[in-house]
Amino acid sequence: MDDQRLPRSIGKALMVLTALREGGTPMRLTELSVRTGIAKSTTHRMLCALTSAGLVARVGTHYQPARSASPKPRTHRDVLRLVAPFLGDLLVRTGMTAGLAVLDGAEVEFAHRVYGHRHVWGPCDDTGRSPAQLSAAGRLLVAHDETAARNLIRLAGLGPSEAAELGGDLIRIRQRGFAELTGPDGSTCLAVPLRLPKPPVVALVLEDAGNEADRARALLWLRRVADAAMREVCLAA
């Protein structure tokens, strides 16, 4: 980049940062482009540079000014308390059982749940836990954490073929951004990550998606509510 272009780029970056600070809430790329009058592709480059410099933070599809202090919710338990009320939103929107899940060794723990009328009860409803490899939430969280994946294979005692099958599924989960498992009764469990600024440690889950239309709608609301929940977490920091 030559000396003539550098000041202009800095000026545009400052315009984007100022718009974020004055907006008061996280904003999407398109909204920032319209607000600043800067082309969308250029706005995206400025956001990438500001994010790399630690001045802007990305939360799902939104951007906001980075905070200089460490976030207040320091543990996943703090995050769970902030996000738990959003489970009610999911239940109202989909009618399905909604939950928050975290990894604990080779198991996944369902820390909070709200139940829908169509819920199919199982052993994990009594214990609040399930083998991680047998749950959508567990596979989702392991897919984003290589250390957890290795520990799971070791702790669960998976053989070479089982480990290879699990590894292939984890790759697909990372590519799609969600996990899905279908039970023997035909019910479906869907999970998406809460995108914290590190490997996700909390999964947002919906259970009992009965058909393809319900599944598509459930996944849509899972992603929308996950974005809204993470904005809440960042605003509380």
JSON list of C-alpha atoms in Angstrom, two decimals:
[
{"chain": "A", "resi": 1, "resn": "MET", "atom": "CA", "xyz": [0.00, 0.00, 0.00]},
{"chain": "A", "resi": 2, "resn": "ASP", "atom": "CA", "xyz": [1.52, 3.32, -1.04]},
{"chain": "A", "resi": 3, "resn": "ASP", "atom": "CA", "xyz": [1.68, 6.51, 1.01]},
{"chain": "A", "resi": 4, "resn": "GLN", "atom": "CA", "xyz": [-1.16, 8.15, -0.96]},
{"chain": "A", "resi": 5, "resn": "ARG", "atom": "CA", "xyz": [-3.68, 5.39, -0.18]},
{"chain": "A", "resi": 6, "resn": "LEU", "atom": "CA", "xyz": [-2.78, 4.86, 3.46]},
{"chain": "A", "resi": 7, "resn": "PRO", "atom": "CA", "xyz": [-4.41, 8.03, 4.92]},
{"chain": "A", "resi": 8, "resn": "ARG", "atom": "CA", "xyz": [-7.59, 7.40, 2.91]},
{"chain": "A", "resi": 9, "resn": "SER", "atom": "CA", "xyz": [-7.82, 3.83, 4.24]},
{"chain": "A", "resi": 10, "resn": "ILE", "atom": "CA", "xyz": [-7.27, 5.03, 7.79]},
{"chain": "A", "resi": 11, "resn": "GLY", "atom": "CA", "xyz": [-10.01, 7.62, 7.35]},
{"chain": "A", "resi": 12, "resn": "LYS", "atom": "CA", "xyz": [-12.48, 5.00, 6.16]},
{"chain": "A", "resi": 13, "resn": "ALA", "atom": "CA", "xyz": [-11.57, 2.67, 9.00]},
{"chain": "A", "resi": 14, "resn": "LEU", "atom": "CA", "xyz": [-12.17, 5.49, 11.48]},
{"chain": "A", "resi": 15, "resn": "MET", "atom": "CA", "xyz": [-15.56, 6.21, 9.87]},
{"chain": "A", "resi": 16, "resn": "VAL", "atom": "CA", "xyz": [-16.56, 2.58, 10.34]},
{"chain": "A", "resi": 17, "resn": "LEU", "atom": "CA", "xyz": [-15.33, 2.52, 13.95]},
{"chain": "A", "resi": 18, "resn": "THR", "atom": "CA", "xyz": [-17.12, 5.80, 14.72]},
{"chain": "A", "resi": 19, "resn": "ALA", "atom": "CA", "xyz": [-20.37, 4.48, 13.24]},
{"chain": "A", "resi": 20, "resn": "LEU", "atom": "CA", "xyz": [-20.14, 1.39, 15.44]},
{"chain": "A", "resi": 21, "resn": "ARG", "atom": "CA", "xyz": [-19.49, 3.46, 18.56]},
{"chain": "A", "resi": 22, "resn": "GLU", "atom": "CA", "xyz": [-22.28, 5.93, 17.84]},
{"chain": "A", "resi": 23, "resn": "GLY", "atom": "CA", "xyz": [-24.77, 3.21, 16.89]},
{"chain": "A", "resi": 24, "resn": "GLY", "atom": "CA", "xyz": [-24.94, 1.85, 20.43]},
{"chain": "A", "resi": 25, "resn": "THR", "atom": "CA", "xyz": [-25.85, -1.69, 19.33]},
{"chain": "A", "resi": 26, "resn": "PRO", "atom": "CA", "xyz": [-24.06, -4.34, 17.24]},
{"chain": "A", "resi": 27, "resn": "MET", "atom": "CA", "xyz": [-24.56, -3.85, 13.49]},
{"chain": "A", "resi": 28, "resn": "ARG", "atom": "CA", "xyz": [-24.41, -5.95, 10.35]},
{"chain": "A", "resi": 29, "resn": "LEU", "atom": "CA", "xyz": [-22.02, -5.30, 7.48]},
{"chain": "A", "resi": 30, "resn": "THR", "atom": "CA", "xyz": [-24.80, -4.01, 5.20]},
{"chain": "A", "resi": 31, "resn": "GLU", "atom": "CA", "xyz": [-26.07, -1.58, 7.84]},
{"chain": "A", "resi": 32, "resn": "LEU", "atom": "CA", "xyz": [-22.56, -0.21, 8.38]},
{"chain": "A", "resi": 33, "resn": "SER", "atom": "CA", "xyz": [-22.05, 0.23, 4.65]},
{"chain": "A", "resi": 34, "resn": "VAL", "atom": "CA", "xyz": [-25.29, 2.21, 4.33]},
{"chain": "A", "resi": 35, "resn": "ARG", "atom": "CA", "xyz": [-24.60, 4.30, 7.42]},
{"chain": "A", "resi": 36, "resn": "THR", "atom": "CA", "xyz": [-21.05, 5.27, 6.38]},
{"chain": "A", "resi": 37, "resn": "GLY", "atom": "CA", "xyz": [-21.66, 5.50, 2.64]},
{"chain": "A", "resi": 38, "resn": "ILE", "atom": "CA", "xyz": [-18.65, 3.23, 2.05]},
{"chain": "A", "resi": 39, "resn": "ALA", "atom": "CA", "xyz": [-18.91, 0.36, -0.43]},
{"chain": "A", "resi": 40, "resn": "LYS", "atom": "CA", "xyz": [-19.78, -2.97, 1.18]},
{"chain": "A", "resi": 41, "resn": "SER", "atom": "CA", "xyz": [-16.56, -4.66, 0.02]},
{"chain": "A", "resi": 42, "resn": "THR", "atom": "CA", "xyz": [-14.46, -1.79, 1.39]},
{"chain": "A", "resi": 43, "resn": "THR", "atom": "CA", "xyz": [-16.42, -1.78, 4.65]},
{"chain": "A", "resi": 44, "resn": "HIS", "atom": "CA", "xyz": [-15.70, -5.48, 5.01]},
{"chain": "A", "resi": 45, "resn": "ARG", "atom": "CA", "xyz": [-11.96, -4.90, 4.53]},
{"chain": "A", "resi": 46, "resn": "MET", "atom": "CA", "xyz": [-12.00, -2.13, 7.13]},
{"chain": "A", "resi": 47, "resn": "LEU", "atom": "CA", "xyz": [-13.84, -4.39, 9.60]},
{"chain": "A", "resi": 48, "resn": "CYS", "atom": "CA", "xyz": [-11.30, -7.17, 9.06]},
{"chain": "A", "resi": 49, "resn": "ALA", "atom": "CA", "xyz": [-8.45, -4.73, 9.74]},
{"chain": "A", "resi": 50, "resn": "LEU", "atom": "CA", "xyz": [-10.17, -3.28, 12.82]},
{"chain": "A", "resi": 51, "resn": "THR", "atom": "CA", "xyz": [-10.92, -6.77, 14.14]},
{"chain": "A", "resi": 52, "resn": "SER", "atom": "CA", "xyz": [-7.30, -7.84, 13.66]},
{"chain": "A", "resi": 53, "resn": "ALA", "atom": "CA", "xyz": [-6.19, -4.73, 15.52]},
{"chain": "A", "resi": 54, "resn": "GLY", "atom": "CA", "xyz": [-8.46, -5.60, 18.45]},
{"chain": "A", "resi": 55, "resn": "LEU", "atom": "CA", "xyz": [-10.65, -2.50, 17.98]},
{"chain": "A", "resi": 56, "resn": "VAL", "atom": "CA", "xyz": [-13.77, -4.31, 16.74]},
{"chain": "A", "resi": 57, "resn": "ALA", "atom": "CA", "xyz": [-15.33, -7.60, 17.83]},
{"chain": "A", "resi": 58, "resn": "ARG", "atom": "CA", "xyz": [-17.51, -9.84, 15.69]},
{"chain": "A", "resi": 59, "resn": "VAL", "atom": "CA", "xyz": [-20.57, -11.47, 17.25]},
{"chain": "A", "resi": 60, "resn": "GLY", "atom": "CA", "xyz": [-22.21, -13.87, 14.81]},
{"chain": "A", "resi": 61, "resn": "THR", "atom": "CA", "xyz": [-23.20, -11.72, 11.82]},
{"chain": "A", "resi": 62, "resn": "HIS", "atom": "CA", "xyz": [-22.86, -8.45, 13.77]},
{"chain": "A", "resi": 63, "resn": "TYR", "atom": "CA", "xyz": [-19.96, -6.17, 14.68]},
{"chain": "A", "resi": 64, "resn": "GLN", "atom": "CA", "xyz": [-19.40, -3.97, 17.71]},
{"chain": "A", "resi": 65, "resn": "PRO", "atom": "CA", "xyz": [-16.55, -1.98, 19.28]},
{"chain": "A", "resi": 66, "resn": "ALA", "atom": "CA", "xyz": [-14.19, -4.22, 21.23]},
{"chain": "A", "resi": 67, "resn": "ARG", "atom": "CA", "xyz": [-14.00, -3.63, 24.94]},
{"chain": "A", "resi": 68, "resn": "SER", "atom": "CA", "xyz": [-10.66, -2.91, 26.52]},
{"chain": "A", "resi": 69, "resn": "ALA", "atom": "CA", "xyz": [-11.53, -4.66, 29.78]},
{"chain": "A", "resi": 70, "resn": "SER", "atom": "CA", "xyz": [-11.97, -8.41, 30.11]},
{"chain": "A", "resi": 71, "resn": "PRO", "atom": "CA", "xyz": [-15.58, -9.54, 29.73]},
{"chain": "A", "resi": 72, "resn": "LYS", "atom": "CA", "xyz": [-17.50, -9.93, 32.97]},
{"chain": "A", "resi": 73, "resn": "PRO", "atom": "CA", "xyz": [-18.89, -13.37, 32.18]},
{"chain": "A", "resi": 74, "resn": "ARG", "atom": "CA", "xyz": [-15.59, -15.18, 32.75]},
{"chain": "A", "resi": 75, "resn": "THR", "atom": "CA", "xyz": [-16.91, -18.75, 32.88]},
{"chain": "A", "resi": 76, "resn": "HIS", "atom": "CA", "xyz": [-19.45, -20.71, 30.92]},
{"chain": "A", "resi": 77, "resn": "ARG", "atom": "CA", "xyz": [-21.66, -20.69, 34.04]},
{"chain": "A", "resi": 78, "resn": "ASP", "atom": "CA", "xyz": [-21.87, -16.89, 33.85]},
{"chain": "A", "resi": 79, "resn": "VAL", "atom": "CA", "xyz": [-22.78, -17.18, 30.17]},
{"chain": "A", "resi": 80, "resn": "LEU", "atom": "CA", "xyz": [-25.44, -19.79, 30.95]},
{"chain": "A", "resi": 81, "resn": "ARG", "atom": "CA", "xyz": [-27.17, -17.46, 33.40]},
{"chain": "A", "resi": 82, "resn": "LEU", "atom": "CA", "xyz": [-27.25, -14.67, 30.84]},
{"chain": "A", "resi": 83, "resn": "VAL", "atom": "CA", "xyz": [-28.49, -16.86, 28.02]},
{"chain": "A", "resi": 84, "resn": "ALA", "atom": "CA", "xyz": [-31.04, -19.03, 29.88]},
{"chain": "A", "resi": 85, "resn": "PRO", "atom": "CA", "xyz": [-33.98, -16.61, 29.35]},
{"chain": "A", "resi": 86, "resn": "PHE", "atom": "CA", "xyz": [-33.60, -17.03, 25.58]},
{"chain": "A", "resi": 87, "resn": "LEU", "atom": "CA", "xyz": [-34.75, -20.64, 25.91]},
{"chain": "A", "resi": 88, "resn": "GLY", "atom": "CA", "xyz": [-38.25, -19.32, 26.50]},
{"chain": "A", "resi": 89, "resn": "ASP", "atom": "CA", "xyz": [-38.07, -17.45, 23.20]},
{"chain": "A", "resi": 90, "resn": "LEU", "atom": "CA", "xyz": [-37.18, -20.69, 21.40]},
{"chain": "A", "resi": 91, "resn": "LEU", "atom": "CA", "xyz": [-40.01, -22.60, 23.04]},
{"chain": "A", "resi": 92, "resn": "VAL", "atom": "CA", "xyz": [-42.55, -19.94, 22.07]},
{"chain": "A", "resi": 93, "resn": "ARG", "atom": "CA", "xyz": [-41.28, -19.73, 18.48]},
{"chain": "A", "resi": 94, "resn": "THR", "atom": "CA", "xyz": [-41.00, -23.48, 17.80]},
{"chain": "A", "resi": 95, "resn": "GLY", "atom": "CA", "xyz": [-42.99, -25.34, 20.46]},
{"chain": "A", "resi": 96, "resn": "MET", "atom": "CA", "xyz": [-39.95, -27.60, 20.92]},
{"chain": "A", "resi": 97, "resn": "THR", "atom": "CA", "xyz": [-37.87, -28.42, 23.98]},
{"chain": "A", "resi": 98, "resn": "ALA", "atom": "CA", "xyz": [-34.99, -25.93, 24.21]},
{"chain": "A", "resi": 99, "resn": "GLY", "atom": "CA", "xyz": [-31.80, -26.36, 26.20]},
{"chain": "A", "resi": 100, "resn": "LEU", "atom": "CA", "xyz": [-28.27, -25.18, 26.93]},
{"chain": "A", "resi": 101, "resn": "ALA", "atom": "CA", "xyz": [-25.51, -27.77, 27.04]},
{"chain": "A", "resi": 102, "resn": "VAL", "atom": "CA", "xyz": [-21.84, -27.83, 28.09]},
{"chain": "A", "resi": 103, "resn": "LEU", "atom": "CA", "xyz": [-19.14, -30.49, 27.88]},
{"chain": "A", "resi": 104, "resn": "ASP", "atom": "CA", "xyz": [-17.97, -32.35, 30.98]},
{"chain": "A", "resi": 105, "resn": "GLY", "atom": "CA", "xyz": [-15.31, -34.85, 30.03]},
{"chain": "A", "resi": 106, "resn": "ALA", "atom": "CA", "xyz": [-16.86, -37.51, 27.80]},
{"chain": "A", "resi": 107, "resn": "GLU", "atom": "CA", "xyz": [-20.38, -36.37, 28.65]},
{"chain": "A", "resi": 108, "resn": "VAL", "atom": "CA", "xyz": [-22.55, -33.41, 27.80]},
{"chain": "A", "resi": 109, "resn": "GLU", "atom": "CA", "xyz": [-24.47, -31.73, 30.61]},
{"chain": "A", "resi": 110, "resn": "PHE", "atom": "CA", "xyz": [-27.82, -30.05, 29.91]},
{"chain": "A", "resi": 111, "resn": "ALA", "atom": "CA", "xyz": [-27.54, -27.10, 32.27]},
{"chain": "A", "resi": 112, "resn": "HIS", "atom": "CA", "xyz": [-30.94, -25.52, 31.52]},
{"chain": "A", "resi": 113, "resn": "ARG", "atom": "CA", "xyz": [-34.04, -26.83, 29.73]},
{"chain": "A", "resi": 114, "resn": "VAL", "atom": "CA", "xyz": [-37.59, -25.74, 28.99]},
{"chain": "A", "resi": 115, "resn": "TYR", "atom": "CA", "xyz": [-39.90, -28.51, 27.80]},
{"chain": "A", "resi": 116, "resn": "GLY", "atom": "CA", "xyz": [-42.35, -28.51, 24.91]},
{"chain": "A", "resi": 117, "resn": "HIS", "atom": "CA", "xyz": [-45.55, -30.56, 24.82]},
{"chain": "A", "resi": 118, "resn": "ARG", "atom": "CA", "xyz": [-44.16, -32.89, 22.13]},
{"chain": "A", "resi": 119, "resn": "HIS", "atom": "CA", "xyz": [-41.03, -33.76, 24.07]},
{"chain": "A", "resi": 120, "resn": "VAL", "atom": "CA", "xyz": [-40.06, -37.45, 24.04]},
{"chain": "A", "resi": 121, "resn": "TRP", "atom": "CA", "xyz": [-38.75, -38.26, 27.50]},
{"chain": "A", "resi": 122, "resn": "GLY", "atom": "CA", "xyz": [-35.57, -40.27, 27.87]},
{"chain": "A", "resi": 123, "resn": "PRO", "atom": "CA", "xyz": [-32.87, -41.20, 30.42]},
{"chain": "A", "resi": 124, "resn": "CYS", "atom": "CA", "xyz": [-30.97, -37.92, 29.99]},
{"chain": "A", "resi": 125, "resn": "ASP", "atom": "CA", "xyz": [-34.05, -36.02, 31.23]},
{"chain": "A", "resi": 126, "resn": "ASP", "atom": "CA", "xyz": [-33.60, -37.73, 34.60]},
{"chain": "A", "resi": 127, "resn": "THR", "atom": "CA", "xyz": [-29.83, -37.36, 34.82]},
{"chain": "A", "resi": 128, "resn": "GLY", "atom": "CA", "xyz": [-29.37, -34.14, 32.83]},
{"chain": "A", "resi": 129, "resn": "ARG", "atom": "CA", "xyz": [-26.42, -35.83, 31.09]},
{"chain": "A", "resi": 130, "resn": "SER", "atom": "CA", "xyz": [-25.65, -37.87, 28.00]},
{"chain": "A", "resi": 131, "resn": "PRO", "atom": "CA", "xyz": [-22.55, -39.42, 26.39]},
{"chain": "A", "resi": 132, "resn": "ALA", "atom": "CA", "xyz": [-21.14, -36.61, 24.25]},
{"chain": "A", "resi": 133, "resn": "GLN", "atom": "CA", "xyz": [-20.81, -38.75, 21.11]},
{"chain": "A", "resi": 134, "resn": "LEU", "atom": "CA", "xyz": [-24.51, -39.71, 21.36]},
{"chain": "A", "resi": 135, "resn": "SER", "atom": "CA", "xyz": [-25.86, -36.15, 21.48]},
{"chain": "A", "resi": 136, "resn": "ALA", "atom": "CA", "xyz": [-26.00, -33.37, 18.89]},
{"chain": "A", "resi": 137, "resn": "ALA", "atom": "CA", "xyz": [-24.83, -30.85, 21.50]},
{"chain": "A", "resi": 138, "resn": "GLY", "atom": "CA", "xyz": [-21.84, -32.97, 22.50]},
{"chain": "A", "resi": 139, "resn": "ARG", "atom": "CA", "xyz": [-20.74, -33.54, 18.92]},
{"chain": "A", "resi": 140, "resn": "LEU", "atom": "CA", "xyz": [-21.13, -29.87, 18.11]},
{"chain": "A", "resi": 141, "resn": "LEU", "atom": "CA", "xyz": [-18.92, -28.74, 20.98]},
{"chain": "A", "resi": 142, "resn": "VAL", "atom": "CA", "xyz": [-16.32, -31.43, 20.37]},
{"chain": "A", "resi": 143, "resn": "ALA", "atom": "CA", "xyz": [-16.22, -30.51, 16.66]},
{"chain": "A", "resi": 144, "resn": "HIS", "atom": "CA", "xyz": [-14.82, -27.09, 17.55]},
{"chain": "A", "resi": 145, "resn": "ASP", "atom": "CA", "xyz": [-12.23, -28.33, 20.06]},
{"chain": "A", "resi": 146, "resn": "GLU", "atom": "CA", "xyz": [-9.52, -30.77, 18.92]},
{"chain": "A", "resi": 147, "resn": "THR", "atom": "CA", "xyz": [-8.35, -31.42, 22.47]},
{"chain": "A", "resi": 148, "resn": "ALA", "atom": "CA", "xyz": [-11.88, -32.30, 23.56]},
{"chain": "A", "resi": 149, "resn": "ALA", "atom": "CA", "xyz": [-12.24, -34.59, 20.53]},
{"chain": "A", "resi": 150, "resn": "ARG", "atom": "CA", "xyz": [-9.07, -36.52, 21.43]},
{"chain": "A", "resi": 151, "resn": "ASN", "atom": "CA", "xyz": [-10.17, -36.77, 25.07]},
{"chain": "A", "resi": 152, "resn": "LEU", "atom": "CA", "xyz": [-13.61, -37.99, 24.04]},
{"chain": "A", "resi": 153, "resn": "ILE", "atom": "CA", "xyz": [-12.16, -40.78, 21.88]},
{"chain": "A", "resi": 154, "resn": "ARG", "atom": "CA", "xyz": [-9.92, -41.83, 24.78]},
{"chain": "A", "resi": 155, "resn": "LEU", "atom": "CA", "xyz": [-12.50, -41.56, 27.58]},
{"chain": "A", "resi": 156, "resn": "ALA", "atom": "CA", "xyz": [-15.29, -43.20, 25.59]},
{"chain": "A", "resi": 157, "resn": "GLY", "atom": "CA", "xyz": [-12.98, -46.03, 24.56]},
{"chain": "A", "resi": 158, "resn": "LEU", "atom": "CA", "xyz": [-13.82, -45.69, 20.86]},
{"chain": "A", "resi": 159, "resn": "GLY", "atom": "CA", "xyz": [-12.12, -48.11, 18.48]},
{"chain": "A", "resi": 160, "resn": "PRO", "atom": "CA", "xyz": [-10.36, -47.03, 15.25]},
{"chain": "A", "resi": 161, "resn": "SER", "atom": "CA", "xyz": [-13.46, -47.40, 13.03]},
{"chain": "A", "resi": 162, "resn": "GLU", "atom": "CA", "xyz": [-15.71, -45.63, 15.54]},
{"chain": "A", "resi": 163, "resn": "ALA", "atom": "CA", "xyz": [-13.17, -42.83, 15.96]},
{"chain": "A", "resi": 164, "resn": "ALA", "atom": "CA", "xyz": [-12.88, -42.43, 12.18]},
{"chain": "A", "resi": 165, "resn": "GLU", "atom": "CA", "xyz": [-16.67, -42.28, 11.79]},
{"chain": "A", "resi": 166, "resn": "LEU", "atom": "CA", "xyz": [-16.90, -39.70, 14.57]},
{"chain": "A", "resi": 167, "resn": "GLY", "atom": "CA", "xyz": [-14.07, -37.66, 13.01]},
{"chain": "A", "resi": 168, "resn": "GLY", "atom": "CA", "xyz": [-15.88, -37.50, 9.67]},
{"chain": "A", "resi": 169, "resn": "ASP", "atom": "CA", "xyz": [-19.05, -36.31, 11.36]},
{"chain": "A", "resi": 170, "resn": "LEU", "atom": "CA", "xyz": [-17.16, -33.62, 13.29]},
{"chain": "A", "resi": 171, "resn": "ILE", "atom": "CA", "xyz": [-15.73, -32.26, 10.03]},
{"chain": "A", "resi": 172, "resn": "ARG", "atom": "CA", "xyz": [-19.22, -32.04, 8.52]},
{"chain": "A", "resi": 173, "resn": "ILE", "atom": "CA", "xyz": [-20.51, -30.27, 11.65]},
{"chain": "A", "resi": 174, "resn": "ARG", "atom": "CA", "xyz": [-17.79, -27.61, 11.42]},
{"chain": "A", "resi": 175, "resn": "GLN", "atom": "CA", "xyz": [-18.58, -27.08, 7.74]},
{"chain": "A", "resi": 176, "resn": "ARG", "atom": "CA", "xyz": [-22.34, -26.75, 8.28]},
{"chain": "A", "resi": 177, "resn": "GLY", "atom": "CA", "xyz": [-22.19, -24.81, 11.54]},
{"chain": "A", "resi": 178, "resn": "PHE", "atom": "CA", "xyz": [-24.73, -27.05, 13.29]},
{"chain": "A", "resi": 179, "resn": "ALA", "atom": "CA", "xyz": [-25.17, -30.63, 14.51]},
{"chain": "A", "resi": 180, "resn": "GLU", "atom": "CA", "xyz": [-28.13, -32.93, 14.02]},
{"chain": "A", "resi": 181, "resn": "LEU", "atom": "CA", "xyz": [-28.99, -36.38, 15.37]},
{"chain": "A", "resi": 182, "resn": "THR", "atom": "CA", "xyz": [-32.15, -38.41, 14.76]},
{"chain": "A", "resi": 183, "resn": "GLY", "atom": "CA", "xyz": [-33.45, -40.73, 17.45]},
{"chain": "A", "resi": 184, "resn": "PRO", "atom": "CA", "xyz": [-34.91, -44.23, 16.94]},
{"chain": "A", "resi": 185, "resn": "ASP", "atom": "CA", "xyz": [-38.39, -42.72, 17.39]},
{"chain": "A", "resi": 186, "resn": "GLY", "atom": "CA", "xyz": [-37.85, -40.29, 14.52]},
{"chain": "A", "resi": 187, "resn": "SER", "atom": "CA", "xyz": [-37.37, -37.24, 16.71]},
{"chain": "A", "resi": 188, "resn": "THR", "atom": "CA", "xyz": [-34.53, -34.88, 15.89]},
{"chain": "A", "resi": 189, "resn": "CYS", "atom": "CA", "xyz": [-32.08, -32.91, 18.02]},
{"chain": "A", "resi": 190, "resn": "LEU", "atom": "CA", "xyz": [-30.44, -29.79, 16.56]},
{"chain": "A", "resi": 191, "resn": "ALA", "atom": "CA", "xyz": [-27.60, -27.80, 18.13]},
{"chain": "A", "resi": 192, "resn": "VAL", "atom": "CA", "xyz": [-25.75, -24.59, 17.25]},
{"chain": "A", "resi": 193, "resn": "PRO", "atom": "CA", "xyz": [-22.83, -22.97, 19.11]},
{"chain": "A", "resi": 194, "resn": "LEU", "atom": "CA", "xyz": [-22.83, -19.74, 21.05]},
{"chain": "A", "resi": 195, "resn": "ARG", "atom": "CA", "xyz": [-19.92, -18.11, 19.23]},
{"chain": "A", "resi": 196, "resn": "LEU", "atom": "CA", "xyz": [-17.70, -16.96, 22.06]},
{"chain": "A", "resi": 197, "resn": "PRO", "atom": "CA", "xyz": [-14.26, -15.52, 21.18]},
{"chain": "A", "resi": 198, "resn": "LYS", "atom": "CA", "xyz": [-12.68, -18.97, 21.63]},
{"chain": "A", "resi": 199, "resn": "PRO", "atom": "CA", "xyz": [-13.82, -22.56, 20.95]},
{"chain": "A", "resi": 200, "resn": "PRO", "atom": "CA", "xyz": [-17.54, -22.60, 21.84]},
{"chain": "A", "resi": 201, "resn": "VAL", "atom": "CA", "xyz": [-18.22, -23.97, 25.30]},
{"chain": "A", "resi": 202, "resn": "VAL", "atom": "CA", "xyz": [-22.03, -23.63, 25.24]},
{"chain": "A", "resi": 203, "resn": "ALA", "atom": "CA", "xyz": [-24.46, -25.17, 22.75]},
{"chain": "A", "resi": 204, "resn": "LEU", "atom": "CA", "xyz": [-28.04, -24.05, 22.12]},
{"chain": "A", "resi": 205, "resn": "VAL", "atom": "CA", "xyz": [-30.28, -27.06, 21.50]},
{"chain": "A", "resi": 206, "resn": "LEU", "atom": "CA", "xyz": [-33.75, -27.84, 20.16]},
{"chain": "A", "resi": 207, "resn": "GLU", "atom": "CA", "xyz": [-35.32, -31.31, 20.43]},
{"chain": "A", "resi": 208, "resn": "ASP", "atom": "CA", "xyz": [-38.30, -33.09, 18.84]},
{"chain": "A", "resi": 209, "resn": "ALA", "atom": "CA", "xyz": [-38.22, -31.55, 15.34]},
{"chain": "A", "resi": 210, "resn": "GLY", "atom": "CA", "xyz": [-40.84, -33.87, 13.90]},
{"chain": "A", "resi": 211, "resn": "ASN", "atom": "CA", "xyz": [-40.58, -33.24, 10.13]},
{"chain": "A", "resi": 212, "resn": "GLU", "atom": "CA", "xyz": [-38.53, -31.45, 7.49]},
{"chain": "A", "resi": 213, "resn": "ALA", "atom": "CA", "xyz": [-40.55, -28.22, 7.70]},
{"chain": "A", "resi": 214, "resn": "ASP", "atom": "CA", "xyz": [-40.19, -28.14, 11.50]},
{"chain": "A", "resi": 215, "resn": "ARG", "atom": "CA", "xyz": [-36.47, -28.88, 11.17]},
{"chain": "A", "resi": 216, "resn": "ALA", "atom": "CA", "xyz": [-35.82, -25.97, 8.79]},
{"chain": "A", "resi": 217, "resn": "ARG", "atom": "CA", "xyz": [-37.81, -23.58, 10.96]},
{"chain": "A", "resi": 218, "resn": "ALA", "atom": "CA", "xyz": [-36.11, -24.84, 14.11]},
{"chain": "A", "resi": 219, "resn": "LEU", "atom": "CA", "xyz": [-32.65, -24.31, 12.63]},
{"chain": "A", "resi": 220, "resn": "LEU", "atom": "CA", "xyz": [-33.59, -20.80, 11.51]},
{"chain": "A", "resi": 221, "resn": "TRP", "atom": "CA", "xyz": [-34.73, -19.83, 15.00]},
{"chain": "A", "resi": 222, "resn": "LEU", "atom": "CA", "xyz": [-31.78, -21.53, 16.66]},
{"chain": "A", "resi": 223, "resn": "ARG", "atom": "CA", "xyz": [-29.39, -19.35, 14.68]},
{"chain": "A", "resi": 224, "resn": "ARG", "atom": "CA", "xyz": [-31.40, -16.17, 15.22]},
{"chain": "A", "resi": 225, "resn": "VAL", "atom": "CA", "xyz": [-31.69, -16.68, 18.96]},
{"chain": "A", "resi": 226, "resn": "ALA", "atom": "CA", "xyz": [-28.01, -17.68, 19.25]},
{"chain": "A", "resi": 227, "resn": "ASP", "atom": "CA", "xyz": [-27.01, -14.37, 17.64]},
{"chain": "A", "resi": 228, "resn": "ALA", "atom": "CA", "xyz": [-29.36, -12.44, 19.94]},
{"chain": "A", "resi": 229, "resn": "ALA", "atom": "CA", "xyz": [-28.07, -14.29, 23.00]},
{"chain": "A", "resi": 230, "resn": "MET", "atom": "CA", "xyz": [-24.47, -13.54, 22.16]},
{"chain": "A", "resi": 231, "resn": "ARG", "atom": "CA", "xyz": [-25.24, -9.85, 21.69]},
{"chain": "A", "resi": 232, "resn": "GLU", "atom": "CA", "xyz": [-26.65, -9.93, 25.22]},
{"chain": "A", "resi": 233, "resn": "VAL", "atom": "CA", "xyz": [-23.47, -11.59, 26.52]},
{"chain": "A", "resi": 234, "resn": "CYS", "atom": "CA", "xyz": [-21.26, -8.99, 24.83]},
{"chain": "A", "resi": 235, "resn": "LEU", "atom": "CA", "xyz": [-23.35, -6.06, 26.05]},
{"chain": "A", "resi": 236, "resn": "ALA", "atom": "CA", "xyz": [-23.06, -7.39, 29.60]},
{"chain": "A", "resi": 237, "resn": "ALA", "atom": "CA", "xyz": [-19.26, -7.44, 29.36]}
]
